[in-house]
PDB file of C-alpha atoms in Angstrom:
ATOM      1  CA  MET A   1     -16.263 -43.261   0.450  1.00 51.00           C
ATOM      2  CA  SER A   2     -16.912 -40.054   2.467  1.00 60.00           C
ATOM      3  CA  PRO A   3     -17.664 -41.984   5.840  1.00 67.00           C
ATOM      4  CA  PHE A   4     -14.049 -43.097   5.693  1.00 70.00           C
ATOM      5  CA  PHE A   5     -12.865 -39.420   5.967  1.00 73.00           C
ATOM      6  CA  ASN A   6     -14.577 -38.917   9.282  1.00 76.00           C
ATOM      7  CA  LEU A   7     -15.258 -35.175   8.525  1.00 79.00           C
ATOM      8  CA  PRO A   8     -18.660 -34.676   9.587  1.00 77.00           C
ATOM      9  CA  ASN A   9     -18.605 -30.932   8.860  1.00 79.00           C
ATOM     10  CA  HIS A  10     -17.611 -31.283   5.404  1.00 79.00           C
ATOM     11  CA  GLN A  11     -19.464 -32.039   2.259  1.00 82.00           C
ATOM     12  CA  PHE A  12     -18.367 -34.574  -0.160  1.00 82.00           C
ATOM     13  CA  LEU A  13     -19.707 -34.483  -3.980  1.00 82.00           C
ATOM     14  CA  PHE A  14     -18.655 -36.896  -6.555  1.00 81.00           C
ATOM     15  CA  PRO A  15     -19.115 -35.779 -10.141  1.00 86.00           C
ATOM     16  CA  ASN A  16     -19.540 -38.564 -12.672  1.00 87.00           C
ATOM     17  CA  ALA A  17     -17.457 -38.421 -15.765  1.00 91.00           C
ATOM     18  CA  PRO A  18     -19.878 -37.778 -18.844  1.00 91.00           C
ATOM     19  CA  PHE A  19     -18.777 -40.452 -21.188  1.00 89.00           C
ATOM     20  CA  PRO A  20     -19.105 -44.242 -21.017  1.00 86.00           C
ATOM     21  CA  PHE A  21     -15.805 -46.186 -20.282  1.00 83.00           C
ATOM     22  CA  PRO A  22     -15.081 -48.277 -23.564  1.00 78.00           C
ATOM     23  CA  ASN A  23     -13.744 -51.246 -21.576  1.00 78.00           C
ATOM     24  CA  SER A  24     -16.486 -51.397 -18.960  1.00 79.00           C
ATOM     25  CA  PRO A  25     -20.224 -51.405 -19.020  1.00 81.00           C
ATOM     26  CA  LYS A  26     -20.294 -49.667 -15.531  1.00 83.00           C
ATOM     27  CA  GLY A  27     -17.291 -47.388 -16.063  1.00 84.00           C
ATOM     28  CA  ARG A  28     -17.159 -43.731 -16.826  1.00 88.00           C
ATOM     29  CA  ALA A  29     -14.497 -41.672 -18.577  1.00 91.00           C
ATOM     30  CA  TRP A  30     -13.819 -38.022 -18.975  1.00 93.00           C
ATOM     31  CA  TYR A  31     -12.397 -38.447 -22.489  1.00 90.00           C
ATOM     32  CA  ASP A  32     -11.254 -41.165 -24.858  1.00 86.00           C
ATOM     33  CA  LEU A  33      -7.759 -42.389 -24.290  1.00 78.00           C
ATOM     34  CA  ARG A  34      -7.504 -44.908 -27.263  1.00 77.00           C
ATOM     35  CA  LYS A  35      -4.719 -43.764 -29.622  1.00 71.00           C
ATOM     36  CA  GLU A  36      -7.000 -43.287 -32.598  1.00 75.00           C
ATOM     37  CA  ASN A  37      -9.154 -41.004 -30.502  1.00 76.00           C
ATOM     38  CA  MET A  38      -6.612 -39.511 -28.044  1.00 77.00           C
ATOM     39  CA  TYR A  39      -8.243 -36.973 -25.688  1.00 79.00           C
ATOM     40  CA  GLU A  40     -11.555 -36.907 -27.808  1.00 85.00           C
ATOM     41  CA  GLY A  41     -14.134 -35.197 -25.437  1.00 90.00           C
ATOM     42  CA  LEU A  42     -11.540 -33.518 -23.324  1.00 91.00           C
ATOM     43  CA  ALA A  43     -12.516 -29.811 -24.160  1.00 91.00           C
ATOM     44  CA  GLU A  44     -16.229 -30.861 -23.336  1.00 93.00           C
ATOM     45  CA  SER A  45     -15.268 -32.437 -20.210  1.00 94.00           C
ATOM     46  CA  GLN A  46     -13.137 -29.524 -19.177  1.00 93.00           C
ATOM     47  CA  GLN A  47     -16.202 -27.041 -19.584  1.00 94.00           C
ATOM     48  CA  LEU A  48     -18.524 -29.496 -17.909  1.00 95.00           C
ATOM     49  CA  LEU A  49     -16.574 -29.807 -14.785  1.00 95.00           C
ATOM     50  CA  ILE A  50     -15.708 -26.061 -14.645  1.00 95.00           C
ATOM     51  CA  ASN A  51     -19.538 -25.233 -14.897  1.00 95.00           C
ATOM     52  CA  TRP A  52     -20.420 -27.803 -12.193  1.00 94.00           C
ATOM     53  CA  LEU A  53     -17.639 -26.497  -9.869  1.00 95.00           C
ATOM     54  CA  GLN A  54     -18.818 -22.937 -10.459  1.00 94.00           C
ATOM     55  CA  SER A  55     -22.534 -23.874  -9.699  1.00 94.00           C
ATOM     56  CA  LEU A  56     -21.576 -25.422  -6.277  1.00 92.00           C
ATOM     57  CA  GLU A  57     -21.743 -22.084  -4.311  1.00 92.00           C
ATOM     58  CA  SER A  58     -25.342 -21.678  -5.196  1.00 94.00           C
ATOM     59  CA  THR A  59     -26.229 -25.166  -4.538  1.00 92.00           C
ATOM     60  CA  THR A  60     -24.072 -25.931  -1.280  1.00 90.00           C
ATOM     61  CA  GLY A  61     -23.393 -22.520  -0.014  1.00 90.00           C
ATOM     62  CA  VAL A  62     -19.539 -23.302  -0.171  1.00 89.00           C
ATOM     63  CA  PRO A  63     -17.396 -20.964  -2.324  1.00 92.00           C
ATOM     64  CA  LEU A  64     -14.521 -22.305  -4.512  1.00 92.00           C
ATOM     65  CA  SER A  65     -12.142 -20.784  -2.347  1.00 91.00           C
ATOM     66  CA  ARG A  66     -13.263 -23.420   0.441  1.00 91.00           C
ATOM     67  CA  THR A  67     -13.612 -26.350  -2.143  1.00 92.00           C
ATOM     68  CA  ILE A  68     -10.967 -28.939  -2.778  1.00 92.00           C
ATOM     69  CA  LEU A  69     -11.013 -30.903  -5.946  1.00 93.00           C
ATOM     70  CA  SER A  70      -9.750 -34.422  -5.850  1.00 93.00           C
ATOM     71  CA  GLY A  71      -9.390 -37.132  -8.748  1.00 94.00           C
ATOM     72  CA  PHE A  72      -8.072 -40.452  -9.190  1.00 94.00           C
ATOM     73  CA  SER A  73      -6.239 -41.570 -12.647  1.00 94.00           C
ATOM     74  CA  GLN A  74      -8.171 -39.741 -15.436  1.00 94.00           C
ATOM     75  CA  GLY A  75      -9.970 -37.784 -12.741  1.00 94.00           C
ATOM     76  CA  GLY A  76      -6.575 -36.755 -11.301  1.00 95.00           C
ATOM     77  CA  ALA A  77      -5.469 -35.311 -14.710  1.00 95.00           C
ATOM     78  CA  MET A  78      -8.762 -33.546 -14.863  1.00 95.00           C
ATOM     79  CA  THR A  79      -8.246 -32.248 -11.261  1.00 95.00           C
ATOM     80  CA  LEU A  80      -4.968 -30.623 -12.366  1.00 94.00           C
ATOM     81  CA  ASP A  81      -6.229 -29.303 -15.662  1.00 92.00           C
ATOM     82  CA  VAL A  82      -9.383 -27.551 -14.315  1.00 93.00           C
ATOM     83  CA  GLY A  83      -8.103 -26.984 -10.666  1.00 93.00           C
ATOM     84  CA  LEU A  84      -5.177 -24.942 -12.020  1.00 92.00           C
ATOM     85  CA  LYS A  85      -7.652 -22.540 -13.817  1.00 90.00           C
ATOM     86  CA  LEU A  86      -9.962 -21.907 -10.731  1.00 92.00           C
ATOM     87  CA  PRO A  87      -9.488 -20.391  -7.325  1.00 92.00           C
ATOM     88  CA  LEU A  88      -9.919 -23.493  -5.425  1.00 93.00           C
ATOM     89  CA  ALA A  89      -8.598 -24.277  -1.774  1.00 92.00           C
ATOM     90  CA  GLY A  90      -6.608 -27.287  -2.912  1.00 93.00           C
ATOM     91  CA  LEU A  91      -6.126 -30.101  -5.288  1.00 95.00           C
ATOM     92  CA  VAL A  92      -5.595 -33.825  -4.379  1.00 95.00           C
ATOM     93  CA  VAL A  93      -4.339 -35.990  -7.322  1.00 97.00           C
ATOM     94  CA  MET A  94      -4.327 -39.624  -6.830  1.00 96.00           C
ATOM     95  CA  SER A  95      -2.541 -41.798  -9.543  1.00 97.00           C
ATOM     96  CA  GLY A  96      -2.821 -38.957 -12.014  1.00 96.00           C
ATOM     97  CA  TYR A  97      -0.939 -37.561 -14.793  1.00 96.00           C
ATOM     98  CA  LEU A  98      -0.574 -34.201 -16.870  1.00 94.00           C
ATOM     99  CA  HIS A  99      -2.440 -33.336 -19.822  1.00 90.00           C
ATOM    100  CA  PRO A 100      -0.450 -31.804 -22.607  1.00 82.00           C
ATOM    101  CA  ASP A 101       0.231 -28.140 -22.229  1.00 75.00           C
ATOM    102  CA  ILE A 102      -0.979 -27.811 -18.772  1.00 71.00           C
ATOM    103  CA  ALA A 103       1.732 -25.342 -17.840  1.00 62.00           C
ATOM    104  CA  THR A 104       0.836 -22.917 -20.583  1.00 61.00           C
ATOM    105  CA  THR A 105      -3.013 -23.087 -19.982  1.00 62.00           C
ATOM    106  CA  ALA A 106      -2.915 -22.702 -16.070  1.00 63.00           C
ATOM    107  CA  LYS A 107      -3.422 -19.462 -14.745  1.00 65.00           C
ATOM    108  CA  GLY A 108      -4.035 -17.307 -11.585  1.00 68.00           C
ATOM    109  CA  ASP A 109      -3.007 -17.938  -8.059  1.00 82.00           C
ATOM    110  CA  PHE A 110      -2.424 -21.706  -7.772  1.00 91.00           C
ATOM    111  CA  PRO A 111      -3.996 -23.827  -4.966  1.00 93.00           C
ATOM    112  CA  PRO A 112      -1.769 -26.031  -3.023  1.00 94.00           C
ATOM    113  CA  ILE A 113      -1.601 -29.700  -4.389  1.00 96.00           C
ATOM    114  CA  VAL A 114      -1.151 -33.114  -2.849  1.00 97.00           C
ATOM    115  CA  ILE A 115       0.119 -35.768  -5.155  1.00 98.00           C
ATOM    116  CA  MET A 116      -0.205 -39.363  -4.230  1.00 98.00           C
ATOM    117  CA  HIS A 117       0.712 -42.253  -6.370  1.00 98.00           C
ATOM    118  CA  GLY A 118       1.440 -46.147  -5.986  1.00 97.00           C
ATOM    119  CA  ARG A 119       5.019 -47.202  -6.664  1.00 98.00           C
ATOM    120  CA  TYR A 120       3.711 -50.367  -8.362  1.00 98.00           C
ATOM    121  CA  ASP A 121       1.014 -48.777 -10.641  1.00 97.00           C
ATOM    122  CA  GLN A 122       0.923 -50.475 -13.834  1.00 96.00           C
ATOM    123  CA  VAL A 123      -1.735 -48.156 -15.345  1.00 94.00           C
ATOM    124  CA  VAL A 124      -0.360 -44.909 -14.663  1.00 96.00           C
ATOM    125  CA  PRO A 125       3.355 -45.267 -14.090  1.00 97.00           C
ATOM    126  CA  LEU A 126       5.133 -43.603 -10.980  1.00 97.00           C
ATOM    127  CA  GLN A 127       7.043 -41.403 -13.480  1.00 97.00           C
ATOM    128  CA  ALA A 128       3.847 -39.455 -14.169  1.00 97.00           C
ATOM    129  CA  ALA A 129       3.679 -38.352 -10.436  1.00 97.00           C
ATOM    130  CA  LEU A 130       7.238 -37.359 -10.516  1.00 98.00           C
ATOM    131  CA  LYS A 131       6.391 -35.348 -13.645  1.00 96.00           C
ATOM    132  CA  ILE A 132       3.554 -33.551 -12.067  1.00 96.00           C
ATOM    133  CA  ARG A 133       5.738 -32.757  -9.008  1.00 96.00           C
ATOM    134  CA  GLU A 134       8.633 -31.568 -11.164  1.00 95.00           C
ATOM    135  CA  VAL A 135       6.130 -29.265 -13.418  1.00 92.00           C
ATOM    136  CA  THR A 136       3.998 -28.066 -10.600  1.00 92.00           C
ATOM    137  CA  GLU A 137       6.914 -26.992  -8.330  1.00 92.00           C
ATOM    138  CA  THR A 138       8.572 -25.172 -11.312  1.00 90.00           C
ATOM    139  CA  MET A 139       5.284 -23.175 -11.555  1.00 89.00           C
ATOM    140  CA  GLY A 140       5.748 -22.088  -7.941  1.00 89.00           C
ATOM    141  CA  ILE A 141       2.832 -24.319  -6.508  1.00 92.00           C
ATOM    142  CA  ALA A 142       3.224 -25.578  -2.974  1.00 91.00           C
ATOM    143  CA  VAL A 143       3.307 -29.358  -3.566  1.00 95.00           C
ATOM    144  CA  LYS A 144       3.196 -32.352  -0.975  1.00 97.00           C
ATOM    145  CA  TYR A 145       4.157 -35.588  -2.682  1.00 98.00           C
ATOM    146  CA  HIS A 146       3.554 -39.142  -1.198  1.00 98.00           C
ATOM    147  CA  GLU A 147       4.325 -42.511  -2.693  1.00 98.00           C
ATOM    148  CA  PHE A 148       2.729 -45.686  -1.402  1.00 98.00           C
ATOM    149  CA  ASP A 149       3.670 -49.393  -1.782  1.00 97.00           C
ATOM    150  CA  THR A 150       0.403 -49.948  -3.906  1.00 97.00           C
ATOM    151  CA  GLY A 151      -0.715 -50.404  -7.667  1.00 97.00           C
ATOM    152  CA  HIS A 152      -3.375 -48.431  -9.324  1.00 96.00           C
ATOM    153  CA  GLU A 153      -5.735 -47.950  -6.561  1.00 95.00           C
ATOM    154  CA  VAL A 154      -6.752 -45.791  -3.656  1.00 94.00           C
ATOM    155  CA  SER A 155      -5.434 -47.146  -0.306  1.00 93.00           C
ATOM    156  CA  PRO A 156      -6.466 -46.368   3.311  1.00 92.00           C
ATOM    157  CA  GLU A 157      -3.401 -44.421   3.729  1.00 94.00           C
ATOM    158  CA  MET A 158      -4.200 -42.286   0.723  1.00 94.00           C
ATOM    159  CA  LEU A 159      -7.436 -41.517   2.363  1.00 92.00           C
ATOM    160  CA  ASP A 160      -5.635 -40.447   5.628  1.00 92.00           C
ATOM    161  CA  VAL A 161      -3.322 -38.097   3.528  1.00 95.00           C
ATOM    162  CA  LEU A 162      -6.524 -36.658   1.822  1.00 93.00           C
ATOM    163  CA  ARG A 163      -8.338 -36.229   5.272  1.00 91.00           C
ATOM    164  CA  ASN A 164      -5.317 -34.229   6.703  1.00 91.00           C
ATOM    165  CA  PHE A 165      -5.176 -32.129   3.499  1.00 92.00           C
ATOM    166  CA  VAL A 166      -8.691 -31.267   3.768  1.00 91.00           C
ATOM    167  CA  LEU A 167      -8.262 -30.277   7.453  1.00 89.00           C
ATOM    168  CA  THR A 168      -5.394 -28.176   6.670  1.00 89.00           C
ATOM    169  CA  TYR A 169      -6.754 -26.385   3.532  1.00 80.00           C
ATOM    170  CA  SER A 170     -10.517 -26.414   4.086  1.00 72.00           C
ATOM    171  CA  PRO A 171     -11.220 -26.393   7.752  1.00 65.00           C
ATOM    172  CA  ALA A 172     -14.907 -26.590   8.828  1.00 62.00           C
TER     173      ALA A 172
END
């Protein structure tokens, strides 16, 4: 995916979620979303992602303050959850949603956020993006909000918004 961004002076790292996705042999998940196990594995995944992000400076030379965290769907929820607890340069949430109690567990100076969502998303309804915008703006976070005529997907237009956000908040 990184060649689409046309940002040769930037590194792109894509962490894999730690758990198998129950509905796909190839998919990965950050936690279980089935009602009987709702959010099982979330605490473990939060810590794994925090540890991974905090290790990046020693492996890449790039500090958190110049790192942008992005995620799609469940990864978008993790981006908000973990990203509001670390001194990151910015957060990009695509077709994401809020975890419970996010406003009470977030701390520190908050990075700017771009929220992108498809108007026809049948997996994570558009209302989830509107809720993210409402909650984060109430927290005093700088938010850019974009809707697209798409479903539950990452469109080329979203990648353009992400690219521009990276250039603004983490210049080479």
